[in-house]
PDB file of C-alpha atoms and ligand atoms in Angstrom:
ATOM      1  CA  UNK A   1       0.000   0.000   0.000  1.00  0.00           C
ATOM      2  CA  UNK A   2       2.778   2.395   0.855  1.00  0.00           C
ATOM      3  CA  UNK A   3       6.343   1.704  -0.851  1.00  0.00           C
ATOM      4  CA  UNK A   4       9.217   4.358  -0.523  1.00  0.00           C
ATOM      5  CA  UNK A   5      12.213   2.773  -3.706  1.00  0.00           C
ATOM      6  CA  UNK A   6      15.682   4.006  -2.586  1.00  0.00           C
ATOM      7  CA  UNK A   7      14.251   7.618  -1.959  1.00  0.00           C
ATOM      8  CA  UNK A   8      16.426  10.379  -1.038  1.00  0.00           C
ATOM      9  CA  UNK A   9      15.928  13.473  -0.348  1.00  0.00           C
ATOM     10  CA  UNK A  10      17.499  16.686   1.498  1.00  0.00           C
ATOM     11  CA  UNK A  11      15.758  20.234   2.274  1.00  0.00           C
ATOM     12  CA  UNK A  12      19.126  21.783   1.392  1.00  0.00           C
ATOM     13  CA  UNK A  13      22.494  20.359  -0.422  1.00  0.00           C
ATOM     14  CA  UNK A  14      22.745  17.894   2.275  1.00  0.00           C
ATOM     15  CA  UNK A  15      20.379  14.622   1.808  1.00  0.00           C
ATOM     16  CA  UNK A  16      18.585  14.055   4.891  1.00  0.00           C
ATOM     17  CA  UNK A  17      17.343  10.769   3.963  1.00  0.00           C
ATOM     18  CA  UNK A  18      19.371   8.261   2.130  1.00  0.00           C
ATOM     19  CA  UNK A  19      18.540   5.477  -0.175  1.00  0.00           C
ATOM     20  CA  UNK A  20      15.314   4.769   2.377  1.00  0.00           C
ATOM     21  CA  UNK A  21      13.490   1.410   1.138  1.00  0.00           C
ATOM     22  CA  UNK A  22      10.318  -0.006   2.949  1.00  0.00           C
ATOM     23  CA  UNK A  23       7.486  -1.097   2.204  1.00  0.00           C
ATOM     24  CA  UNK A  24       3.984  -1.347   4.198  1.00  0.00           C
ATOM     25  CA  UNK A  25       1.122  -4.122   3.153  1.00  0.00           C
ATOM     26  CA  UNK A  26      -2.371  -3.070   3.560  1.00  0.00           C
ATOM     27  CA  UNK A  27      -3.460  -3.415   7.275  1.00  0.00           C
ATOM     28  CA  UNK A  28       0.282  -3.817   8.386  1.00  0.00           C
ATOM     29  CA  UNK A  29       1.667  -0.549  10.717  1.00  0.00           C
ATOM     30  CA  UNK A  30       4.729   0.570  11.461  1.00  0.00           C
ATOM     31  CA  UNK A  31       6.750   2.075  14.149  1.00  0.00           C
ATOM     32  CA  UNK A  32       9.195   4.917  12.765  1.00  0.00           C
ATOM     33  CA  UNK A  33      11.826   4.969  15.778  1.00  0.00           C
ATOM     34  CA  UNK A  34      15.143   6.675  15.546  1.00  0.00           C
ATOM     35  CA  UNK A  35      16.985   9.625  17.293  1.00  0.00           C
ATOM     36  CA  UNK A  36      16.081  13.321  16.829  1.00  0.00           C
ATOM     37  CA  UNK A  37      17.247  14.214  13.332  1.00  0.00           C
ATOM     38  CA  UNK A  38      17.374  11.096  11.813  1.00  0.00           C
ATOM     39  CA  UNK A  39      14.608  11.478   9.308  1.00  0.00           C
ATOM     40  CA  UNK A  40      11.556  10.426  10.948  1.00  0.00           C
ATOM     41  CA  UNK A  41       9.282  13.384  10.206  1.00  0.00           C
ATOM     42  CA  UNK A  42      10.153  13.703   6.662  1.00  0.00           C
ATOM     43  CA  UNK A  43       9.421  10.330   6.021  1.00  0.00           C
ATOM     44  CA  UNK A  44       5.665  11.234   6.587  1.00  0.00           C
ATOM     45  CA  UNK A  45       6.172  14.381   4.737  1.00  0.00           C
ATOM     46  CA  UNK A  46       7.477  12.449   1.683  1.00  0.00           C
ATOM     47  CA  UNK A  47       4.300  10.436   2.204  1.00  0.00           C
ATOM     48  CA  UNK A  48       1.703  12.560   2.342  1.00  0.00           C
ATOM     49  CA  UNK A  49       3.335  14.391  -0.818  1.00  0.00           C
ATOM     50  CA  UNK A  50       4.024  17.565   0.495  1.00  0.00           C
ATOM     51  CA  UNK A  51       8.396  16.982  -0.762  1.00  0.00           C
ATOM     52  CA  UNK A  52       9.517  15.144  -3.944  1.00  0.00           C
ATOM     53  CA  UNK A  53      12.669  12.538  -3.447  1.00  0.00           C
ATOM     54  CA  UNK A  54      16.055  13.784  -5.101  1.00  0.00           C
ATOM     55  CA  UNK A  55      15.897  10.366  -6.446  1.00  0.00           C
ATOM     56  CA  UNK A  56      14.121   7.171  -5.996  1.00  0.00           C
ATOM     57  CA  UNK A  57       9.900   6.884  -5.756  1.00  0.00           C
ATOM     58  CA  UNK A  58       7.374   7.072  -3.229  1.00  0.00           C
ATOM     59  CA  UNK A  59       4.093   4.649  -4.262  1.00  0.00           C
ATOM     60  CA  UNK A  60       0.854   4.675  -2.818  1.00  0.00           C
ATOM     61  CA  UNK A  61      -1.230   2.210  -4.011  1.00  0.00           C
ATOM     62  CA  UNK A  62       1.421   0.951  -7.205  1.00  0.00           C
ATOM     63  CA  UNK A  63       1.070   5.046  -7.986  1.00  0.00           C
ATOM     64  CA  UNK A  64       4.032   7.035  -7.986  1.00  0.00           C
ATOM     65  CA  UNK A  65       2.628  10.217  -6.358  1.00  0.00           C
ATOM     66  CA  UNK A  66       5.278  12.505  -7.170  1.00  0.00           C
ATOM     67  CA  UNK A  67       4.207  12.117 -10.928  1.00  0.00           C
ATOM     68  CA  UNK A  68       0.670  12.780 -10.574  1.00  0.00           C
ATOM     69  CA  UNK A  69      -1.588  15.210 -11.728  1.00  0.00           C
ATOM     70  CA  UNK A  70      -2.729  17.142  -8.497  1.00  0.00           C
ATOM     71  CA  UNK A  71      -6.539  15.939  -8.220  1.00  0.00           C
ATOM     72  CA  UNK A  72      -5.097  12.554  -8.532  1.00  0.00           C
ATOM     73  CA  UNK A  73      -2.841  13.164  -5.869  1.00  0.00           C
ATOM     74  CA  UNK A  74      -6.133  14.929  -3.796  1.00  0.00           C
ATOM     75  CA  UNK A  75      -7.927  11.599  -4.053  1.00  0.00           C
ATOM     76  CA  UNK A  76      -4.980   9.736  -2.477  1.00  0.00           C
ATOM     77  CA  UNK A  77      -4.460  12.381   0.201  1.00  0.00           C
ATOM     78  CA  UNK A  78      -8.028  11.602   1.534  1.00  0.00           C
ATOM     79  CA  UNK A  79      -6.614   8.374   1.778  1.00  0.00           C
ATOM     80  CA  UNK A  80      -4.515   9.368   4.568  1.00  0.00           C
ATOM     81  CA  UNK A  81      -5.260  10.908   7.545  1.00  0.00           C
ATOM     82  CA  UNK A  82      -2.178  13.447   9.389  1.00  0.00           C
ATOM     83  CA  UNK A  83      -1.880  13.897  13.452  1.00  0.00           C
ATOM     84  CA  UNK A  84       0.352  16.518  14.393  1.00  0.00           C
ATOM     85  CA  UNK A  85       2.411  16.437  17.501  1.00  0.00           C
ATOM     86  CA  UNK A  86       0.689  19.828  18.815  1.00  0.00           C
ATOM     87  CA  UNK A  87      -3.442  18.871  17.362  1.00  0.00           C
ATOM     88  CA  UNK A  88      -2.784  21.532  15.289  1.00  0.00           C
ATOM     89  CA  UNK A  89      -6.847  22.596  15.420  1.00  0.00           C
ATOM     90  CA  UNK A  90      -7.733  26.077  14.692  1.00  0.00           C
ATOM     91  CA  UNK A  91      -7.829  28.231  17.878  1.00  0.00           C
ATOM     92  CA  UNK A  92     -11.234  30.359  16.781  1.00  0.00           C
ATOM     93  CA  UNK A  93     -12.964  27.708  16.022  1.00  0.00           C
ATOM     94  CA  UNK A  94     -14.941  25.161  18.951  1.00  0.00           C
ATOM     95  CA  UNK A  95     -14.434  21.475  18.882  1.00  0.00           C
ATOM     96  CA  UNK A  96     -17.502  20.822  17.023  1.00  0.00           C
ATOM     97  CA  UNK A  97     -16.351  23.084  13.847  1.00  0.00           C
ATOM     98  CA  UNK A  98     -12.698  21.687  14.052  1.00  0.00           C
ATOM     99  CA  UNK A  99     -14.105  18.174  13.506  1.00  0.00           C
ATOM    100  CA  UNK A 100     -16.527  18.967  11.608  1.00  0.00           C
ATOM    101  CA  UNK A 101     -14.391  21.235   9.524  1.00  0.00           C
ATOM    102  CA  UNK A 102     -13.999  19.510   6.285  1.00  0.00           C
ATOM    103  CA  UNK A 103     -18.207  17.964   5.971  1.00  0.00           C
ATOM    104  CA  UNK A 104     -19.263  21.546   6.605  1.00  0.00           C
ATOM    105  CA  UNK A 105     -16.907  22.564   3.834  1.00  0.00           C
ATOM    106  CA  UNK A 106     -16.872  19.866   1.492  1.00  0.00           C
ATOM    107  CA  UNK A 107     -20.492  17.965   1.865  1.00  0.00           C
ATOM    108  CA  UNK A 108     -24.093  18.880   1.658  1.00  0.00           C
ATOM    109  CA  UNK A 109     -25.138  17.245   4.617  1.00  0.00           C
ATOM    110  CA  UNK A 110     -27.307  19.452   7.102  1.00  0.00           C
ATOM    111  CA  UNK A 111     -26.080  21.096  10.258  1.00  0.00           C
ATOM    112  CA  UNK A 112     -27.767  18.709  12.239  1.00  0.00           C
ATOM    113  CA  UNK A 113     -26.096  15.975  10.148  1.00  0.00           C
ATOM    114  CA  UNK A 114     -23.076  16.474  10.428  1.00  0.00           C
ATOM    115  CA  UNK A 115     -23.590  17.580  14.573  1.00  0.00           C
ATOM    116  CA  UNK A 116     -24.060  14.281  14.709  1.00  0.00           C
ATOM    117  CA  UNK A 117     -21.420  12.524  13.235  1.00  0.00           C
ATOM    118  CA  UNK A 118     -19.106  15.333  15.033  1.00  0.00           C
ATOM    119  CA  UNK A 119     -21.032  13.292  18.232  1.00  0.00           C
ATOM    120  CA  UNK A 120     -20.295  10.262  17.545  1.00  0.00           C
ATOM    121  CA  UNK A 121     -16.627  10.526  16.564  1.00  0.00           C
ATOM    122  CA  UNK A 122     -16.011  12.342  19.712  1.00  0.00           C
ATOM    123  CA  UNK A 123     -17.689   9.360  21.413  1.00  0.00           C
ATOM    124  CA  UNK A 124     -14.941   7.017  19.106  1.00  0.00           C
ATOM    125  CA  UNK A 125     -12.396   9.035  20.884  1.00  0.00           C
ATOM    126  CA  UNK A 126     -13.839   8.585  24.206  1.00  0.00           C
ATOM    127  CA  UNK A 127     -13.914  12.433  24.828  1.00  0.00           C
ATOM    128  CA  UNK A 128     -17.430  13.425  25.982  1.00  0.00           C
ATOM    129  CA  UNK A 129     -19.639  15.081  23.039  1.00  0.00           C
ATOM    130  CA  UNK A 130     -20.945  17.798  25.136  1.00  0.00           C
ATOM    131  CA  UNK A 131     -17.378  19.626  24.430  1.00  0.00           C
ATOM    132  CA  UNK A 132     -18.269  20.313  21.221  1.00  0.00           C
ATOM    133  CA  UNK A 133     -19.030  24.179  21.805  1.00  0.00           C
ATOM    134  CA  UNK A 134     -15.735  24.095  23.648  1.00  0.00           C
ATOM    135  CA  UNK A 135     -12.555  26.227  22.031  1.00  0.00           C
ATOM    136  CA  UNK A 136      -9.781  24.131  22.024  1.00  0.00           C
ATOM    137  CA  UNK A 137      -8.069  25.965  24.261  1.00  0.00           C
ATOM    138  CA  UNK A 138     -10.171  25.225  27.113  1.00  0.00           C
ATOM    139  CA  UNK A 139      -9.149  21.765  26.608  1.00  0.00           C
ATOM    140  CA  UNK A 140      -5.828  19.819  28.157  1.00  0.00           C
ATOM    141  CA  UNK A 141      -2.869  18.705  25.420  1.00  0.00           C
ATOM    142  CA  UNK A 142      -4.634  14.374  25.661  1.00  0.00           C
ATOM    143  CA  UNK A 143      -7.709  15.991  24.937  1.00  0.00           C
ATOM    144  CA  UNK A 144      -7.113  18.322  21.890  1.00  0.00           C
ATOM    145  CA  UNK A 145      -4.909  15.311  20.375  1.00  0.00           C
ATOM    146  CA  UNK A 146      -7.982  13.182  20.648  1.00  0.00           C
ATOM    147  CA  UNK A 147      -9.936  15.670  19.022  1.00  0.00           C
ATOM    148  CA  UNK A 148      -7.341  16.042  16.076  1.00  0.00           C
ATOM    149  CA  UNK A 149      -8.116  12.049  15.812  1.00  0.00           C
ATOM    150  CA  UNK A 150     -11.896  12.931  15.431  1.00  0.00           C
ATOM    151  CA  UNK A 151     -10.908  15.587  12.616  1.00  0.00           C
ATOM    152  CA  UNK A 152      -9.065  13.652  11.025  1.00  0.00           C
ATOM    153  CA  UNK A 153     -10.940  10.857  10.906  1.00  0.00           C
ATOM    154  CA  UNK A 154     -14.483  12.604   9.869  1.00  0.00           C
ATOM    155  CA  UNK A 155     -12.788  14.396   7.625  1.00  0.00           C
ATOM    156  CA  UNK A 156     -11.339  11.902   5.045  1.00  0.00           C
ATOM    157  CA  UNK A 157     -12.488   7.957   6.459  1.00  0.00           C
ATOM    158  CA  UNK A 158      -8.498   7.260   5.947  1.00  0.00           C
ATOM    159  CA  UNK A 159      -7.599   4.180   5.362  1.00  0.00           C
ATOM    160  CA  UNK A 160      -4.362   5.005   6.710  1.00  0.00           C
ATOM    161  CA  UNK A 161      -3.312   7.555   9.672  1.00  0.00           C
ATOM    162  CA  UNK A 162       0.141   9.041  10.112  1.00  0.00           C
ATOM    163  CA  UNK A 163       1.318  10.002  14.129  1.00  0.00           C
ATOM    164  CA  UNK A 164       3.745  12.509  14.403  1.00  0.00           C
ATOM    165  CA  UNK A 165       4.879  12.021  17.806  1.00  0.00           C
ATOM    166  CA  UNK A 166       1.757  11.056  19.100  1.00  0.00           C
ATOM    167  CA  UNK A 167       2.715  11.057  22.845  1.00  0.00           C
ATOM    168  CA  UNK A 168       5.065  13.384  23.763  1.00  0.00           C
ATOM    169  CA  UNK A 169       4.766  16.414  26.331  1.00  0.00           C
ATOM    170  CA  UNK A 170       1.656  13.866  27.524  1.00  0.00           C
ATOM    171  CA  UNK A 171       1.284  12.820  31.287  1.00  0.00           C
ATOM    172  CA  UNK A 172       1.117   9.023  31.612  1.00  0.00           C
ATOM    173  CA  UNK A 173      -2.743   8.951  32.086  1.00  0.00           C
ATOM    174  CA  UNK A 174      -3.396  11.262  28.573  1.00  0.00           C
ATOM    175  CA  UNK A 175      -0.686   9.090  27.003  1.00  0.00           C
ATOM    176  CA  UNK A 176      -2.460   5.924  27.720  1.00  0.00           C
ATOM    177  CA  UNK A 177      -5.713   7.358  26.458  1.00  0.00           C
ATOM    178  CA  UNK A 178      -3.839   8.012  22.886  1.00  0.00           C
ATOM    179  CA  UNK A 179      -2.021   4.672  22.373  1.00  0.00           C
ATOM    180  CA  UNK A 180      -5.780   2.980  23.597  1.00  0.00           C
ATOM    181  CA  UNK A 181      -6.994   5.042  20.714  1.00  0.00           C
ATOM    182  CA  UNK A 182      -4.424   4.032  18.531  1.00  0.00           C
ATOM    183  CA  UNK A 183      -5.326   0.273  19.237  1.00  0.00           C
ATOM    184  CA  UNK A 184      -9.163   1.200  18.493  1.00  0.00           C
ATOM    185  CA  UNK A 185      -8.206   2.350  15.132  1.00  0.00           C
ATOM    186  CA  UNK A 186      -6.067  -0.272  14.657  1.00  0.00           C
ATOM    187  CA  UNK A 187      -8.035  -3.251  15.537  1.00  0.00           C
ATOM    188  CA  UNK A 188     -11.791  -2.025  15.562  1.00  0.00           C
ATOM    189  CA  UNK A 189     -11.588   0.486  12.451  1.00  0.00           C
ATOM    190  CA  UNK A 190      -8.810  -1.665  10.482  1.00  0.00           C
ATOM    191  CA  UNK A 191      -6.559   1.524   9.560  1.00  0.00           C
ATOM    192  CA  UNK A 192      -3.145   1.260   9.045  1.00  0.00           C
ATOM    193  CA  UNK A 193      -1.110   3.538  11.274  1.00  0.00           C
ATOM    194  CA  UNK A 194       2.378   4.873  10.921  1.00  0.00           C
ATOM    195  CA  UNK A 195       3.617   6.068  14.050  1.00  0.00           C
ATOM    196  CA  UNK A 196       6.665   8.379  14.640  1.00  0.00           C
ATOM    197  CA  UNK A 197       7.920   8.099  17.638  1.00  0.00           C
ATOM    198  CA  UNK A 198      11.020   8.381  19.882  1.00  0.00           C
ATOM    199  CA  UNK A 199       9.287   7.327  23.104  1.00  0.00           C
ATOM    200  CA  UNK A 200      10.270   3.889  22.315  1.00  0.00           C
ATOM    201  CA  UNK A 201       9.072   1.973  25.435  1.00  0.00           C
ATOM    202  CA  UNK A 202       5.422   3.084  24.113  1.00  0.00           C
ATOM    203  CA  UNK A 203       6.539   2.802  20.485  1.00  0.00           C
ATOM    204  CA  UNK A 204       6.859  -1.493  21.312  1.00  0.00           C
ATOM    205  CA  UNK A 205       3.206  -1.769  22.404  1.00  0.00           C
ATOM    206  CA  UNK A 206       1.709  -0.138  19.475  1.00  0.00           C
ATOM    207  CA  UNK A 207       2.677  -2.232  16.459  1.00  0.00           C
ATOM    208  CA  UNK A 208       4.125  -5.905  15.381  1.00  0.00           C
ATOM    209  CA  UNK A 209       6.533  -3.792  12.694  1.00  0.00           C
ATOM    210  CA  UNK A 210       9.391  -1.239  13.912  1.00  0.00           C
ATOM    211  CA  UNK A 211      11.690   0.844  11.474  1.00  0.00           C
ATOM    212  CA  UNK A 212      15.135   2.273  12.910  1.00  0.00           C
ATOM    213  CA  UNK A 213      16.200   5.596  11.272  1.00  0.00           C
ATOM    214  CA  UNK A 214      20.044   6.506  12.010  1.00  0.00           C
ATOM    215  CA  UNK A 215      20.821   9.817  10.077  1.00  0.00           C
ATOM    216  CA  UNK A 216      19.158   9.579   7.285  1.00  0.00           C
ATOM    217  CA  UNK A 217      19.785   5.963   6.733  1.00  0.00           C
ATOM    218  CA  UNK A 218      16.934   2.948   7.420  1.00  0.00           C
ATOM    219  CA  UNK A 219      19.104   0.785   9.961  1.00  0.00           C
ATOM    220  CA  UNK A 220      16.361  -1.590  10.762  1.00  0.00           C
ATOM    221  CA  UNK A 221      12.766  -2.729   9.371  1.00  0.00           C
ATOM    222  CA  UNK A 222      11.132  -5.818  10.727  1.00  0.00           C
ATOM    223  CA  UNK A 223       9.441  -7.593  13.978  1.00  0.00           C
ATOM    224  CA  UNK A 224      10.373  -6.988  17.608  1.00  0.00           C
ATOM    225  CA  UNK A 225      12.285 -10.554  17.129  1.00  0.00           C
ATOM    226  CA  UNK A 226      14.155  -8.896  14.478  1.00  0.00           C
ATOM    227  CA  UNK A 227      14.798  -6.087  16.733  1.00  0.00           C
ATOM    228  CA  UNK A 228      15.621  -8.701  19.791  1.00  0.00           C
ATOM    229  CA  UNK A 229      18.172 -10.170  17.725  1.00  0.00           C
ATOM    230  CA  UNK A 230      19.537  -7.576  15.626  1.00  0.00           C
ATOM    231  CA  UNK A 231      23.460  -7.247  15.816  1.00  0.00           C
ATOM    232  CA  UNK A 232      23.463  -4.165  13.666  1.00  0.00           C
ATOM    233  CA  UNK A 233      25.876  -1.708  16.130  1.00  0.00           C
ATOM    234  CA  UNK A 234      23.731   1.142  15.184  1.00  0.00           C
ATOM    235  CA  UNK A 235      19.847  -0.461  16.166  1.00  0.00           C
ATOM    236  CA  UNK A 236      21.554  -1.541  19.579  1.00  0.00           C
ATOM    237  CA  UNK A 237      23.413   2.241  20.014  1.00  0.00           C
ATOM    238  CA  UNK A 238      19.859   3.107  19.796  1.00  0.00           C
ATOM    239  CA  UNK A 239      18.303   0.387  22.097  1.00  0.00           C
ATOM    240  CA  UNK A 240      20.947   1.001  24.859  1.00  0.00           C
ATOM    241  CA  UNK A 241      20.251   3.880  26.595  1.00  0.00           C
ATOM    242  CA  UNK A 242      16.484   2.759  26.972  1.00  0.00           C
ATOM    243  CA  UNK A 243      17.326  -0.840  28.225  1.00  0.00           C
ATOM    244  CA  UNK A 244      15.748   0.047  31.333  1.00  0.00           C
ATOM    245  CA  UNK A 245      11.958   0.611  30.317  1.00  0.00           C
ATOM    246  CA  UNK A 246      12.043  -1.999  27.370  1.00  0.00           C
ATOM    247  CA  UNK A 247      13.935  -4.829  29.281  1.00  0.00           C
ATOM    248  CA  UNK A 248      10.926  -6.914  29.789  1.00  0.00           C
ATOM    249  CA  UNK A 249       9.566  -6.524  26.445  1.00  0.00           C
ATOM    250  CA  UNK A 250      13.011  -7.131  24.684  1.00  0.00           C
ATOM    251  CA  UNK A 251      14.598  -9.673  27.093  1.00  0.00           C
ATOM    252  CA  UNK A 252      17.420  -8.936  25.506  1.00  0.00           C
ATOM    253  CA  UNK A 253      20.745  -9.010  26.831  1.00  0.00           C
ATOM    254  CA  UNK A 254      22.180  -5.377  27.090  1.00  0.00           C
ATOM    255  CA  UNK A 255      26.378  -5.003  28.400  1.00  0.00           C
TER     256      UNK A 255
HETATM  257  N1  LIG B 301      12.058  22.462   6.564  1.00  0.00           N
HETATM  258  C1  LIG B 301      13.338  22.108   6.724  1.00  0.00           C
HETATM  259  N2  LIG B 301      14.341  22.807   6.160  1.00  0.00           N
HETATM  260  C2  LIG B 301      15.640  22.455   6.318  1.00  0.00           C
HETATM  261  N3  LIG B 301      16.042  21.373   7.015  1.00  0.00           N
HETATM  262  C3  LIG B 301      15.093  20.627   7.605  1.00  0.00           C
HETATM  263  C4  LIG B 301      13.698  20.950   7.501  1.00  0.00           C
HETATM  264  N4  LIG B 301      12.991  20.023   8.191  1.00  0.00           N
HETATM  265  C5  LIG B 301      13.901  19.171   8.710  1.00  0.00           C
HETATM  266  N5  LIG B 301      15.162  19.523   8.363  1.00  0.00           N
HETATM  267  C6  LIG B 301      16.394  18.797   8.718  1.00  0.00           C
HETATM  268  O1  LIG B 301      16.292  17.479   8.216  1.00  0.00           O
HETATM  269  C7  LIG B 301      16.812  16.534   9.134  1.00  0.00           C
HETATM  270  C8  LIG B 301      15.754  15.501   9.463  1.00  0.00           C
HETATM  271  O2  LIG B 301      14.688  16.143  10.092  1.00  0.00           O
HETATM  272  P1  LIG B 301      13.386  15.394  10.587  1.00  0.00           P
HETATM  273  O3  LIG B 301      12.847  14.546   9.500  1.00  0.00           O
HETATM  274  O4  LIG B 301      12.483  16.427  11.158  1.00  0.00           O
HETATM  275  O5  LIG B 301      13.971  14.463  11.751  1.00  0.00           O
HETATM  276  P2  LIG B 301      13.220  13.743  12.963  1.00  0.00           P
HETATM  277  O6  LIG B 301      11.755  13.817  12.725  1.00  0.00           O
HETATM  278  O7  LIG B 301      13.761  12.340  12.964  1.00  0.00           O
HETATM  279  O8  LIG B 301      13.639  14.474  14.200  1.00  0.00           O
HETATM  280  C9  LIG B 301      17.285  17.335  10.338  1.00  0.00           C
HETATM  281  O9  LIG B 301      18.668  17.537  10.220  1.00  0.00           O
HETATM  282  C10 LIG B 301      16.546  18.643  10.224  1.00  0.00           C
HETATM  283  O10 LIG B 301      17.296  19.696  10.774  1.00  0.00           O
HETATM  284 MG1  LIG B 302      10.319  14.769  13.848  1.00  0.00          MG
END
């Protein structure tokens, strides 16, 4: 479903990702891990079609989206469904017209309509619906990322959703309300996620398929066996210094 084909790509003159191969099945996730730097975040850019590789393809579907025409590549975006790290909702507007932001837009459903669906995604997210004439900025950092999962959800029915650091600057109890979301979508709606992550220890819960980025270069793609047994220096540099919290899920050996 997704495929990136020896891709690199740089903002600059420097390539900050280098001949980068995977490739995702439909229903299959993955966990992007890697240190700050490495690449992670413009992996999902390159994705969603927002960059162009230097070289090499990105394919959704068999389609190369970098040569498509742009309503083509429109129809594929609605496809995929983007979390932020900060919610990115829009301050003026209240919960209800953030997720409902696209159906008011885009569809000719009635208010009413669409007040419910706006309902009964915020019920999918386990946030109560009666915030929906709340501003987002009444609302704590768990809760607005939950609502970003609503918008994004009611906005294109992905079939795949991309996590940008879906956890971080949470407390443990809003953190464990976003990875039990992520398992809903997962295993009751059947999306595909691709998670970004650096919180690693949460990172092994989420998904049976990991992907270790090292600057710029994919240093690891497979299951958490793989990742058990990997003697690639640079996947255990990166498992080291978080032997502690993942000990009992690796059982791995760490000297
Ligand atoms: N818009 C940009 N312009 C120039 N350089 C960028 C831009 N975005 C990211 N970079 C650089 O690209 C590299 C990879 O960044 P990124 O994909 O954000 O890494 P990660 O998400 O793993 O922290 C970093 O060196 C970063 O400084
Ligand atoms: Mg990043």
């Amino acid at each position: 479903m997704i495929r990136l084909e020896n891709v690199t790509f740089g903002y600059n003159t420097e390539p900050v990702l280098k001949d980068v191969s995977f490739n995702i099945e439909p229903g299959e996730s993955r966990i992007i891990m890697g240190p700050s730097g490495s690449g992670k975040s413009t992996i999902l850019r390159l994705i969603l079609g927002l960059d162009c590789p230097w070289s090499g393809q990105v394919f959704i579907d068999g389609d190369d989206i970098c040569g498509m025409k742009l309503k083509q590549l429109q129809k594929i975006r609605k496809q995929i469904g983007m979390v932020f790290q900060d919610g990115a909702l829009f301050d003026s507007m209240t919960v209800g017209e953030n997720v409902g932001y696209y159906q008011f837009e885009y569809s000719k459903k009635s208010v009413a309509e669409i007040e419910e669906e706006v309902r009964q995604m915020l019920e999918f997210v386990n946030l109560d619906p009666d915030i929906i004439d709340r501003l987002p900025e009444e609302l704590s950092g768990g809760m607005r990322r939950r609502v970003a999962v609503a918008r994004a959800m009611l906005s294109t029915q992905p079939k795949i959703m991309l996590f940008d650091e879906p956890t971080t600057g949470l407390d443990p109890l809003a953190t464990q309300n976003v990875l039990n979301l992520i398992t809903k979508l997962r295993e009751v709606s059947k999306i595909s996620v691709i998670i970004v992550t650096h919180q690693i220890a949460d990172a092994l819960k989420l998904a049976d398929k990991f992907i270790v980025m090292k600057n710029g270069h994919l240093v690891f793609d497979g299951d958490i066996d793989g990742l058990r047994s990997s003697e690639r220096q640079e996947v255990i540099d990166f498992l080291t210094p978080f032997k502690n919290s993942v000990a009992e899920v690796m059982r791995r050996d760490f000297t």
